[in-house]
mmCIF file with all atom_site columns, C-alpha atoms and ligand atoms in Angstrom:
data_model
loop_
_atom_site.group_PDB
_atom_site.id
_atom_site.type_symbol
_atom_site.label_atom_id
_atom_site.label_alt_id
_atom_site.label_comp_id
_atom_site.label_asym_id
_atom_site.label_entity_id
_atom_site.label_seq_id
_atom_site.pdbx_PDB_ins_code
_atom_site.Cartn_x
_atom_site.Cartn_y
_atom_site.Cartn_z
_atom_site.occupancy
_atom_site.B_iso_or_equiv
_atom_site.pdbx_formal_charge
_atom_site.auth_seq_id
_atom_site.auth_comp_id
_atom_site.auth_asym_id
_atom_site.auth_atom_id
_atom_site.pdbx_PDB_model_num
ATOM   1   C CA . MET G 1 1   ? -24.254 5.471  6.659   1.00 74.00 ? 1   MET G CA 1
ATOM   2   C CA . ALA G 1 2   ? -20.775 5.589  8.188   1.00 93.00 ? 2   ALA G CA 1
ATOM   3   C CA . GLU G 1 3   ? -18.738 8.400  9.687   1.00 97.00 ? 3   GLU G CA 1
ATOM   4   C CA . THR G 1 4   ? -16.120 10.520 7.943   1.00 98.00 ? 4   THR G CA 1
ATOM   5   C CA . LEU G 1 5   ? -13.380 11.941 10.128  1.00 98.00 ? 5   LEU G CA 1
ATOM   6   C CA . ILE G 1 6   ? -11.635 14.841 8.401   1.00 98.00 ? 6   ILE G CA 1
ATOM   7   C CA . LEU G 1 7   ? -8.177  16.093 9.359   1.00 99.00 ? 7   LEU G CA 1
ATOM   8   C CA . THR G 1 8   ? -7.276  19.663 8.616   1.00 98.00 ? 8   THR G CA 1
ATOM   9   C CA . GLY G 1 9   ? -4.399  21.940 9.547   1.00 98.00 ? 9   GLY G CA 1
ATOM   10  C CA . PHE G 1 10  ? -1.448  23.709 8.012   1.00 98.00 ? 10  PHE G CA 1
ATOM   11  C CA . MET G 1 11  ? 1.284   22.110 5.884   1.00 98.00 ? 11  MET G CA 1
ATOM   12  C CA . GLY G 1 12  ? 3.589   20.011 8.039   1.00 98.00 ? 12  GLY G CA 1
ATOM   13  C CA . SER G 1 13  ? 1.076   19.537 10.853  1.00 98.00 ? 13  SER G CA 1
ATOM   14  C CA . GLY G 1 14  ? 1.119   15.748 10.413  1.00 98.00 ? 14  GLY G CA 1
ATOM   15  C CA . LYS G 1 15  ? -2.264  15.205 8.730   1.00 98.00 ? 15  LYS G CA 1
ATOM   16  C CA . THR G 1 16  ? -1.123  12.354 6.499   1.00 98.00 ? 16  THR G CA 1
ATOM   17  C CA . ALA G 1 17  ? 0.833   10.404 9.135   1.00 98.00 ? 17  ALA G CA 1
ATOM   18  C CA . VAL G 1 18  ? -1.888  10.851 11.755  1.00 98.00 ? 18  VAL G CA 1
ATOM   19  C CA . GLY G 1 19  ? -4.663  10.060 9.271   1.00 98.00 ? 19  GLY G CA 1
ATOM   20  C CA . LYS G 1 20  ? -3.006  6.778  8.287   1.00 98.00 ? 20  LYS G CA 1
ATOM   21  C CA . ARG G 1 21  ? -2.451  5.717  11.883  1.00 98.00 ? 21  ARG G CA 1
ATOM   22  C CA . LEU G 1 22  ? -5.959  6.718  12.887  1.00 98.00 ? 22  LEU G CA 1
ATOM   23  C CA . SER G 1 23  ? -7.475  4.688  10.076  1.00 98.00 ? 23  SER G CA 1
ATOM   24  C CA . GLU G 1 24  ? -5.422  1.638  11.141  1.00 98.00 ? 24  GLU G CA 1
ATOM   25  C CA . LYS G 1 25  ? -6.538  1.993  14.736  1.00 98.00 ? 25  LYS G CA 1
ATOM   26  C CA . LEU G 1 26  ? -10.195 2.390  13.789  1.00 98.00 ? 26  LEU G CA 1
ATOM   27  C CA . GLY G 1 27  ? -10.180 -0.156 10.953  1.00 98.00 ? 27  GLY G CA 1
ATOM   28  C CA . TRP G 1 28  ? -11.499 2.572  8.654   1.00 98.00 ? 28  TRP G CA 1
ATOM   29  C CA . ASP G 1 29  ? -10.553 3.476  5.071   1.00 98.00 ? 29  ASP G CA 1
ATOM   30  C CA . PHE G 1 30  ? -8.022  6.238  4.535   1.00 98.00 ? 30  PHE G CA 1
ATOM   31  C CA . PHE G 1 31  ? -7.828  8.853  1.780   1.00 98.00 ? 31  PHE G CA 1
ATOM   32  C CA . ASP G 1 32  ? -5.199  11.536 1.440   1.00 98.00 ? 32  ASP G CA 1
ATOM   33  C CA . ALA G 1 33  ? -6.503  14.358 -0.774  1.00 98.00 ? 33  ALA G CA 1
ATOM   34  C CA . ASP G 1 34  ? -3.154  15.569 -2.225  1.00 98.00 ? 34  ASP G CA 1
ATOM   35  C CA . PRO G 1 35  ? -2.241  12.331 -4.069  1.00 98.00 ? 35  PRO G CA 1
ATOM   36  C CA . LEU G 1 36  ? -5.794  12.192 -5.414  1.00 98.00 ? 36  LEU G CA 1
ATOM   37  C CA . VAL G 1 37  ? -5.389  15.694 -6.873  1.00 98.00 ? 37  VAL G CA 1
ATOM   38  C CA . GLU G 1 38  ? -2.089  14.557 -8.420  1.00 98.00 ? 38  GLU G CA 1
ATOM   39  C CA . GLN G 1 39  ? -3.818  11.542 -9.952  1.00 98.00 ? 39  GLN G CA 1
ATOM   40  C CA . HIS G 1 40  ? -6.691  13.714 -11.163 1.00 98.00 ? 40  HIS G CA 1
ATOM   41  C CA . LEU G 1 41  ? -4.325  15.941 -13.181 1.00 98.00 ? 41  LEU G CA 1
ATOM   42  C CA . GLY G 1 42  ? -1.659  13.294 -13.804 1.00 98.00 ? 42  GLY G CA 1
ATOM   43  C CA . MET G 1 43  ? 1.284   15.236 -12.386 1.00 98.00 ? 43  MET G CA 1
ATOM   44  C CA . PRO G 1 44  ? 2.912   16.103 -9.065  1.00 97.00 ? 44  PRO G CA 1
ATOM   45  C CA . ILE G 1 45  ? 1.721   19.137 -7.096  1.00 97.00 ? 45  ILE G CA 1
ATOM   46  C CA . HIS G 1 46  ? 4.754   21.321 -7.855  1.00 96.00 ? 46  HIS G CA 1
ATOM   47  C CA . GLU G 1 47  ? 4.141   20.774 -11.589 1.00 97.00 ? 47  GLU G CA 1
ATOM   48  C CA . ILE G 1 48  ? 0.439   21.559 -11.227 1.00 98.00 ? 48  ILE G CA 1
ATOM   49  C CA . PHE G 1 49  ? 1.429   24.888 -9.649  1.00 97.00 ? 49  PHE G CA 1
ATOM   50  C CA . GLU G 1 50  ? 3.996   25.557 -12.427 1.00 97.00 ? 50  GLU G CA 1
ATOM   51  C CA . ILE G 1 51  ? 1.665   24.747 -15.295 1.00 98.00 ? 51  ILE G CA 1
ATOM   52  C CA . HIS G 1 52  ? -1.795  25.684 -14.015 1.00 98.00 ? 52  HIS G CA 1
ATOM   53  C CA . GLY G 1 53  ? -0.898  28.065 -11.198 1.00 98.00 ? 53  GLY G CA 1
ATOM   54  C CA . GLU G 1 54  ? -2.465  27.991 -7.763  1.00 98.00 ? 54  GLU G CA 1
ATOM   55  C CA . PRO G 1 55  ? -5.976  28.664 -9.207  1.00 98.00 ? 55  PRO G CA 1
ATOM   56  C CA . GLY G 1 56  ? -5.656  25.530 -11.375 1.00 98.00 ? 56  GLY G CA 1
ATOM   57  C CA . PHE G 1 57  ? -4.568  23.520 -8.358  1.00 98.00 ? 57  PHE G CA 1
ATOM   58  C CA . ARG G 1 58  ? -7.481  24.789 -6.239  1.00 98.00 ? 58  ARG G CA 1
ATOM   59  C CA . LYS G 1 59  ? -9.985  24.028 -8.997  1.00 98.00 ? 59  LYS G CA 1
ATOM   60  C CA . ALA G 1 60  ? -8.807  20.406 -9.137  1.00 98.00 ? 60  ALA G CA 1
ATOM   61  C CA . GLU G 1 61  ? -8.620  20.224 -5.334  1.00 98.00 ? 61  GLU G CA 1
ATOM   62  C CA . GLU G 1 62  ? -12.217 21.447 -5.055  1.00 99.00 ? 62  GLU G CA 1
ATOM   63  C CA . ALA G 1 63  ? -13.503 18.796 -7.466  1.00 98.00 ? 63  ALA G CA 1
ATOM   64  C CA . VAL G 1 64  ? -11.511 16.022 -5.791  1.00 98.00 ? 64  VAL G CA 1
ATOM   65  C CA . VAL G 1 65  ? -12.376 16.925 -2.181  1.00 99.00 ? 65  VAL G CA 1
ATOM   66  C CA . LEU G 1 66  ? -16.096 17.487 -2.813  1.00 98.00 ? 66  LEU G CA 1
ATOM   67  C CA . GLY G 1 67  ? -16.301 14.257 -4.830  1.00 98.00 ? 67  GLY G CA 1
ATOM   68  C CA . LEU G 1 68  ? -14.462 12.340 -2.130  1.00 98.00 ? 68  LEU G CA 1
ATOM   69  C CA . LEU G 1 69  ? -16.667 13.649 0.703   1.00 98.00 ? 69  LEU G CA 1
ATOM   70  C CA . GLU G 1 70  ? -19.767 12.801 -1.317  1.00 98.00 ? 70  GLU G CA 1
ATOM   71  C CA . GLU G 1 71  ? -18.484 9.234  -1.717  1.00 98.00 ? 71  GLU G CA 1
ATOM   72  C CA . THR G 1 72  ? -17.447 8.774  1.903   1.00 98.00 ? 72  THR G CA 1
ATOM   73  C CA . SER G 1 73  ? -20.836 10.056 3.083   1.00 97.00 ? 73  SER G CA 1
ATOM   74  C CA . ARG G 1 74  ? -22.412 7.094  1.311   1.00 96.00 ? 74  ARG G CA 1
ATOM   75  C CA . ALA G 1 75  ? -19.794 4.508  2.273   1.00 97.00 ? 75  ALA G CA 1
ATOM   76  C CA . GLU G 1 76  ? -20.650 1.547  4.467   1.00 96.00 ? 76  GLU G CA 1
ATOM   77  C CA . THR G 1 77  ? -17.460 1.722  6.512   1.00 95.00 ? 77  THR G CA 1
ATOM   78  C CA . GLY G 1 78  ? -15.936 4.713  8.272   1.00 98.00 ? 78  GLY G CA 1
ATOM   79  C CA . THR G 1 79  ? -13.343 6.844  6.506   1.00 98.00 ? 79  THR G CA 1
ATOM   80  C CA . VAL G 1 80  ? -10.497 9.095  7.567   1.00 98.00 ? 80  VAL G CA 1
ATOM   81  C CA . VAL G 1 81  ? -9.704  11.900 5.100   1.00 99.00 ? 81  VAL G CA 1
ATOM   82  C CA . SER G 1 82  ? -6.557  14.052 5.292   1.00 98.00 ? 82  SER G CA 1
ATOM   83  C CA . LEU G 1 83  ? -7.026  17.319 3.428   1.00 98.00 ? 83  LEU G CA 1
ATOM   84  C CA . GLY G 1 84  ? -4.341  19.497 1.899   1.00 98.00 ? 84  GLY G CA 1
ATOM   85  C CA . GLY G 1 85  ? -3.635  22.505 4.115   1.00 98.00 ? 85  GLY G CA 1
ATOM   86  C CA . GLY G 1 86  ? -5.193  25.009 1.697   1.00 98.00 ? 86  GLY G CA 1
ATOM   87  C CA . ALA G 1 87  ? -8.465  23.173 1.033   1.00 98.00 ? 87  ALA G CA 1
ATOM   88  C CA . VAL G 1 88  ? -10.204 25.328 3.647   1.00 98.00 ? 88  VAL G CA 1
ATOM   89  C CA . THR G 1 89  ? -9.610  28.429 1.487   1.00 98.00 ? 89  THR G CA 1
ATOM   90  C CA . ILE G 1 90  ? -11.894 27.067 -1.256  1.00 98.00 ? 90  ILE G CA 1
ATOM   91  C CA . PRO G 1 91  ? -15.362 28.523 -0.527  1.00 98.00 ? 91  PRO G CA 1
ATOM   92  C CA . ALA G 1 92  ? -17.338 25.415 -1.563  1.00 98.00 ? 92  ALA G CA 1
ATOM   93  C CA . VAL G 1 93  ? -15.063 23.153 0.502   1.00 98.00 ? 93  VAL G CA 1
ATOM   94  C CA . TYR G 1 94  ? -15.302 25.487 3.484   1.00 98.00 ? 94  TYR G CA 1
ATOM   95  C CA . GLU G 1 95  ? -19.115 25.437 3.253   1.00 98.00 ? 95  GLU G CA 1
ATOM   96  C CA . ARG G 1 96  ? -19.064 21.657 3.158   1.00 98.00 ? 96  ARG G CA 1
ATOM   97  C CA . LEU G 1 97  ? -16.684 21.347 6.105   1.00 98.00 ? 97  LEU G CA 1
ATOM   98  C CA . ILE G 1 98  ? -18.774 23.669 8.249   1.00 98.00 ? 98  ILE G CA 1
ATOM   99  C CA . ARG G 1 99  ? -21.567 21.058 8.042   1.00 97.00 ? 99  ARG G CA 1
ATOM   100 C CA . GLU G 1 100 ? -19.324 18.068 8.832   1.00 98.00 ? 100 GLU G CA 1
ATOM   101 C CA . PRO G 1 101 ? -19.381 16.949 12.481  1.00 97.00 ? 101 PRO G CA 1
ATOM   102 C CA . LEU G 1 102 ? -15.949 15.288 12.719  1.00 98.00 ? 102 LEU G CA 1
ATOM   103 C CA . VAL G 1 103 ? -13.513 17.929 11.501  1.00 98.00 ? 103 VAL G CA 1
ATOM   104 C CA . VAL G 1 104 ? -10.283 17.838 13.515  1.00 98.00 ? 104 VAL G CA 1
ATOM   105 C CA . LEU G 1 105 ? -7.616  20.521 13.449  1.00 98.00 ? 105 LEU G CA 1
ATOM   106 C CA . LEU G 1 106 ? -4.010  19.507 14.083  1.00 98.00 ? 106 LEU G CA 1
ATOM   107 C CA . ASP G 1 107 ? -2.498  22.560 15.701  1.00 98.00 ? 107 ASP G CA 1
ATOM   108 C CA . GLU G 1 108 ? 1.308   22.420 15.363  1.00 98.00 ? 108 GLU G CA 1
ATOM   109 C CA . ASP G 1 109 ? 4.097   24.828 16.201  1.00 97.00 ? 109 ASP G CA 1
ATOM   110 C CA . ILE G 1 110 ? 4.864   26.869 13.059  1.00 98.00 ? 110 ILE G CA 1
ATOM   111 C CA . ASN G 1 111 ? 8.635   26.277 13.130  1.00 97.00 ? 111 ASN G CA 1
ATOM   112 C CA . THR G 1 112 ? 8.180   22.523 13.464  1.00 97.00 ? 112 THR G CA 1
ATOM   113 C CA . ALA G 1 113 ? 5.621   22.604 10.657  1.00 98.00 ? 113 ALA G CA 1
ATOM   114 C CA . PHE G 1 114 ? 8.033   24.528 8.401   1.00 98.00 ? 114 PHE G CA 1
ATOM   115 C CA . ARG G 1 115 ? 10.894  22.138 9.159   1.00 97.00 ? 115 ARG G CA 1
ATOM   116 C CA . ARG G 1 116 ? 8.729   19.227 8.045   1.00 96.00 ? 116 ARG G CA 1
ATOM   117 C CA . ALA G 1 117 ? 7.120   20.952 5.064   1.00 97.00 ? 117 ALA G CA 1
ATOM   118 C CA . ARG G 1 118 ? 10.117  22.624 3.414   1.00 96.00 ? 118 ARG G CA 1
ATOM   119 C CA . GLY G 1 119 ? 12.311  20.868 0.875   1.00 88.00 ? 119 GLY G CA 1
ATOM   120 C CA . GLY G 1 120 ? 10.851  21.327 -2.582  1.00 79.00 ? 120 GLY G CA 1
ATOM   121 C CA . LYS G 1 121 ? 7.679   19.265 -2.782  1.00 88.00 ? 121 LYS G CA 1
ATOM   122 C CA . ARG G 1 122 ? 5.405   22.010 -1.480  1.00 95.00 ? 122 ARG G CA 1
ATOM   123 C CA . PRO G 1 123 ? 5.364   25.164 -3.609  1.00 96.00 ? 123 PRO G CA 1
ATOM   124 C CA . LEU G 1 124 ? 4.064   27.266 -0.697  1.00 97.00 ? 124 LEU G CA 1
ATOM   125 C CA . ALA G 1 125 ? 6.716   26.172 1.807   1.00 97.00 ? 125 ALA G CA 1
ATOM   126 C CA . ASP G 1 126 ? 9.962   27.656 0.531   1.00 94.00 ? 126 ASP G CA 1
ATOM   127 C CA . ASP G 1 127 ? 10.314  30.690 2.789   1.00 96.00 ? 127 ASP G CA 1
ATOM   128 C CA . ILE G 1 128 ? 9.613   30.865 6.525   1.00 97.00 ? 128 ILE G CA 1
ATOM   129 C CA . ASP G 1 129 ? 8.252   34.435 6.457   1.00 97.00 ? 129 ASP G CA 1
ATOM   130 C CA . LYS G 1 130 ? 5.772   33.681 3.670   1.00 97.00 ? 130 LYS G CA 1
ATOM   131 C CA . PHE G 1 131 ? 4.882   30.410 5.372   1.00 98.00 ? 131 PHE G CA 1
ATOM   132 C CA . GLN G 1 132 ? 4.175   32.219 8.629   1.00 98.00 ? 132 GLN G CA 1
ATOM   133 C CA . ALA G 1 133 ? 2.142   34.933 6.849   1.00 98.00 ? 133 ALA G CA 1
ATOM   134 C CA . LEU G 1 134 ? 0.030   32.335 5.051   1.00 98.00 ? 134 LEU G CA 1
ATOM   135 C CA . TYR G 1 135 ? -0.626  30.596 8.345   1.00 98.00 ? 135 TYR G CA 1
ATOM   136 C CA . SER G 1 136 ? -1.747  33.859 9.947   1.00 98.00 ? 136 SER G CA 1
ATOM   137 C CA . GLU G 1 137 ? -4.148  34.456 7.041   1.00 98.00 ? 137 GLU G CA 1
ATOM   138 C CA . ARG G 1 138 ? -5.680  31.013 7.436   1.00 98.00 ? 138 ARG G CA 1
ATOM   139 C CA . GLU G 1 139 ? -5.661  30.403 11.151  1.00 98.00 ? 139 GLU G CA 1
ATOM   140 C CA . SER G 1 140 ? -9.157  31.764 11.802  1.00 98.00 ? 140 SER G CA 1
ATOM   141 C CA . LEU G 1 141 ? -10.584 29.641 8.959   1.00 97.00 ? 141 LEU G CA 1
ATOM   142 C CA . TYR G 1 142 ? -9.133  26.454 10.483  1.00 98.00 ? 142 TYR G CA 1
ATOM   143 C CA . ARG G 1 143 ? -10.449 27.306 13.909  1.00 98.00 ? 143 ARG G CA 1
ATOM   144 C CA . ARG G 1 144 ? -13.919 28.305 12.718  1.00 98.00 ? 144 ARG G CA 1
ATOM   145 C CA . LEU G 1 145 ? -14.702 25.087 10.921  1.00 97.00 ? 145 LEU G CA 1
ATOM   146 C CA . SER G 1 146 ? -12.981 22.572 13.193  1.00 98.00 ? 146 SER G CA 1
ATOM   147 C CA . LYS G 1 147 ? -15.092 20.807 15.799  1.00 98.00 ? 147 LYS G CA 1
ATOM   148 C CA . TYR G 1 148 ? -12.036 19.409 17.597  1.00 98.00 ? 148 TYR G CA 1
ATOM   149 C CA . ILE G 1 149 ? -8.616  20.992 18.033  1.00 98.00 ? 149 ILE G CA 1
ATOM   150 C CA . VAL G 1 150 ? -5.611  18.915 19.024  1.00 98.00 ? 150 VAL G CA 1
ATOM   151 C CA . ASP G 1 151 ? -2.465  20.673 20.179  1.00 98.00 ? 151 ASP G CA 1
ATOM   152 C CA . THR G 1 152 ? 0.139   18.337 18.684  1.00 98.00 ? 152 THR G CA 1
ATOM   153 C CA . ARG G 1 153 ? 3.181   20.058 20.235  1.00 97.00 ? 153 ARG G CA 1
ATOM   154 C CA . SER G 1 154 ? 5.350   17.397 21.888  1.00 92.00 ? 154 SER G CA 1
ATOM   155 C CA . LEU G 1 155 ? 2.995   14.563 20.915  1.00 98.00 ? 155 LEU G CA 1
ATOM   156 C CA . ASN G 1 156 ? 4.018   11.776 18.531  1.00 98.00 ? 156 ASN G CA 1
ATOM   157 C CA . VAL G 1 157 ? 1.764   10.371 15.789  1.00 98.00 ? 157 VAL G CA 1
ATOM   158 C CA . GLU G 1 158 ? 0.465   7.589  18.001  1.00 98.00 ? 158 GLU G CA 1
ATOM   159 C CA . GLN G 1 159 ? -0.384  10.007 20.808  1.00 98.00 ? 159 GLN G CA 1
ATOM   160 C CA . VAL G 1 160 ? -2.156  12.403 18.458  1.00 98.00 ? 160 VAL G CA 1
ATOM   161 C CA . ALA G 1 161 ? -4.252  9.555  17.037  1.00 98.00 ? 161 ALA G CA 1
ATOM   162 C CA . ASP G 1 162 ? -5.160  8.391  20.563  1.00 98.00 ? 162 ASP G CA 1
ATOM   163 C CA . ARG G 1 163 ? -6.025  11.933 21.609  1.00 98.00 ? 163 ARG G CA 1
ATOM   164 C CA . ILE G 1 164 ? -8.394  12.354 18.652  1.00 98.00 ? 164 ILE G CA 1
ATOM   165 C CA . ILE G 1 165 ? -10.130 9.085  19.445  1.00 98.00 ? 165 ILE G CA 1
ATOM   166 C CA . SER G 1 166 ? -10.609 9.965  23.095  1.00 98.00 ? 166 SER G CA 1
ATOM   167 C CA . LEU G 1 167 ? -11.800 13.529 22.380  1.00 98.00 ? 167 LEU G CA 1
ATOM   168 C CA . ILE G 1 168 ? -14.454 12.331 19.935  1.00 98.00 ? 168 ILE G CA 1
ATOM   169 C CA . HIS G 1 169 ? -15.426 9.476  22.208  1.00 97.00 ? 169 HIS G CA 1
ATOM   170 C CA . GLU G 1 170 ? -15.854 11.765 25.222  1.00 96.00 ? 170 GLU G CA 1
ATOM   171 C CA . ARG G 1 171 ? -18.087 14.173 23.317  1.00 96.00 ? 171 ARG G CA 1
ATOM   172 C CA . THR G 1 172 ? -20.137 11.845 21.146  1.00 95.00 ? 172 THR G CA 1
ATOM   173 C CA . GLY G 1 173 ? -19.811 8.285  22.446  1.00 93.00 ? 173 GLY G CA 1
ATOM   174 C CA . ILE G 1 174 ? -18.720 7.108  19.003  1.00 91.00 ? 174 ILE G CA 1
ATOM   175 C CA . LEU G 1 175 ? -15.250 5.634  18.225  1.00 89.00 ? 175 LEU G CA 1
HETATM 176 C C1 . LIG N 2 .   ? -1.027  23.403 0.394   1.00 94.72 ? 1   LIG N C1 1
HETATM 177 C C2 . LIG N 2 .   ? -0.826  22.283 1.177   1.00 94.72 ? 1   LIG N C2 1
HETATM 178 C C3 . LIG N 2 .   ? -0.320  21.016 0.629   1.00 94.72 ? 1   LIG N C3 1
HETATM 179 C C4 . LIG N 2 .   ? -0.729  20.870 -0.835  1.00 94.72 ? 1   LIG N C4 1
HETATM 180 C C5 . LIG N 2 .   ? -0.280  22.065 -1.627  1.00 94.72 ? 1   LIG N C5 1
HETATM 181 C C6 . LIG N 2 .   ? -0.847  23.391 -1.087  1.00 94.72 ? 1   LIG N C6 1
HETATM 182 C C7 . LIG N 2 .   ? -1.493  24.661 1.041   1.00 94.72 ? 1   LIG N C7 1
HETATM 183 O O1 . LIG N 2 .   ? -0.843  19.925 1.379   1.00 94.72 ? 1   LIG N O1 1
HETATM 184 O O2 . LIG N 2 .   ? -2.110  20.690 -0.947  1.00 94.72 ? 1   LIG N O2 1
HETATM 185 O O3 . LIG N 2 .   ? 1.125   22.092 -1.617  1.00 94.72 ? 1   LIG N O3 1
HETATM 186 O O4 . LIG N 2 .   ? -1.934  25.581 0.336   1.00 94.72 ? 1   LIG N O4 1
HETATM 187 O O5 . LIG N 2 .   ? -1.441  24.731 2.296   1.00 94.72 ? 1   LIG N O5 1
HETATM 188 P P1 . LIG N 2 .   ? -0.293  19.501 2.837   1.00 94.72 ? 1   LIG N P1 1
HETATM 189 O O6 . LIG N 2 .   ? -0.994  20.352 3.841   1.00 94.72 ? 1   LIG N O6 1
HETATM 190 O O7 . LIG N 2 .   ? -0.685  18.072 2.946   1.00 94.72 ? 1   LIG N O7 1
HETATM 191 O O8 . LIG N 2 .   ? 1.164   19.717 2.842   1.00 94.72 ? 1   LIG N O8 1
#
């Protein structure tokens, strides 16, 4: 059975870019949860929110993320999974993540995160005050279930990927 390294963190924290780079460095598979949810319902995220509302999006996200983690737990090669920023708010996903050993939080400055996340594709990133409030609501969830926290301020994608590898290596000897 191979390892699954799971990246979590708020919108705009760099989960997708870091996840891709990490998987290249490790020679592991990479899955980004958001596009899988889009495939699952056959439409982009902003449309899912318009048509099914946030509850409809979370329902699909729950099915996709739990299915994916079940698959990667049985895979023969390692996998990096980048979650959507709100996956941690789904109780069944949270319960699953609590039991996973390689959950890494990307901790980014909120203004930088908003600058990256805004611009139409993310329904929950259209207003800085709401964005900030949502982050405050979620912060303790991220911190509670993450086994590693990387402060990404002033680090580039390559440096964040290297930092994750060395943190996990120091603590566990793997990677
Ligand atoms: C969301 C984060 C997004 C996406 C959706 C909702 C959230 O993913 O799943 O727009 O609730 O934080 P990213 O964190 O990859 O932007």
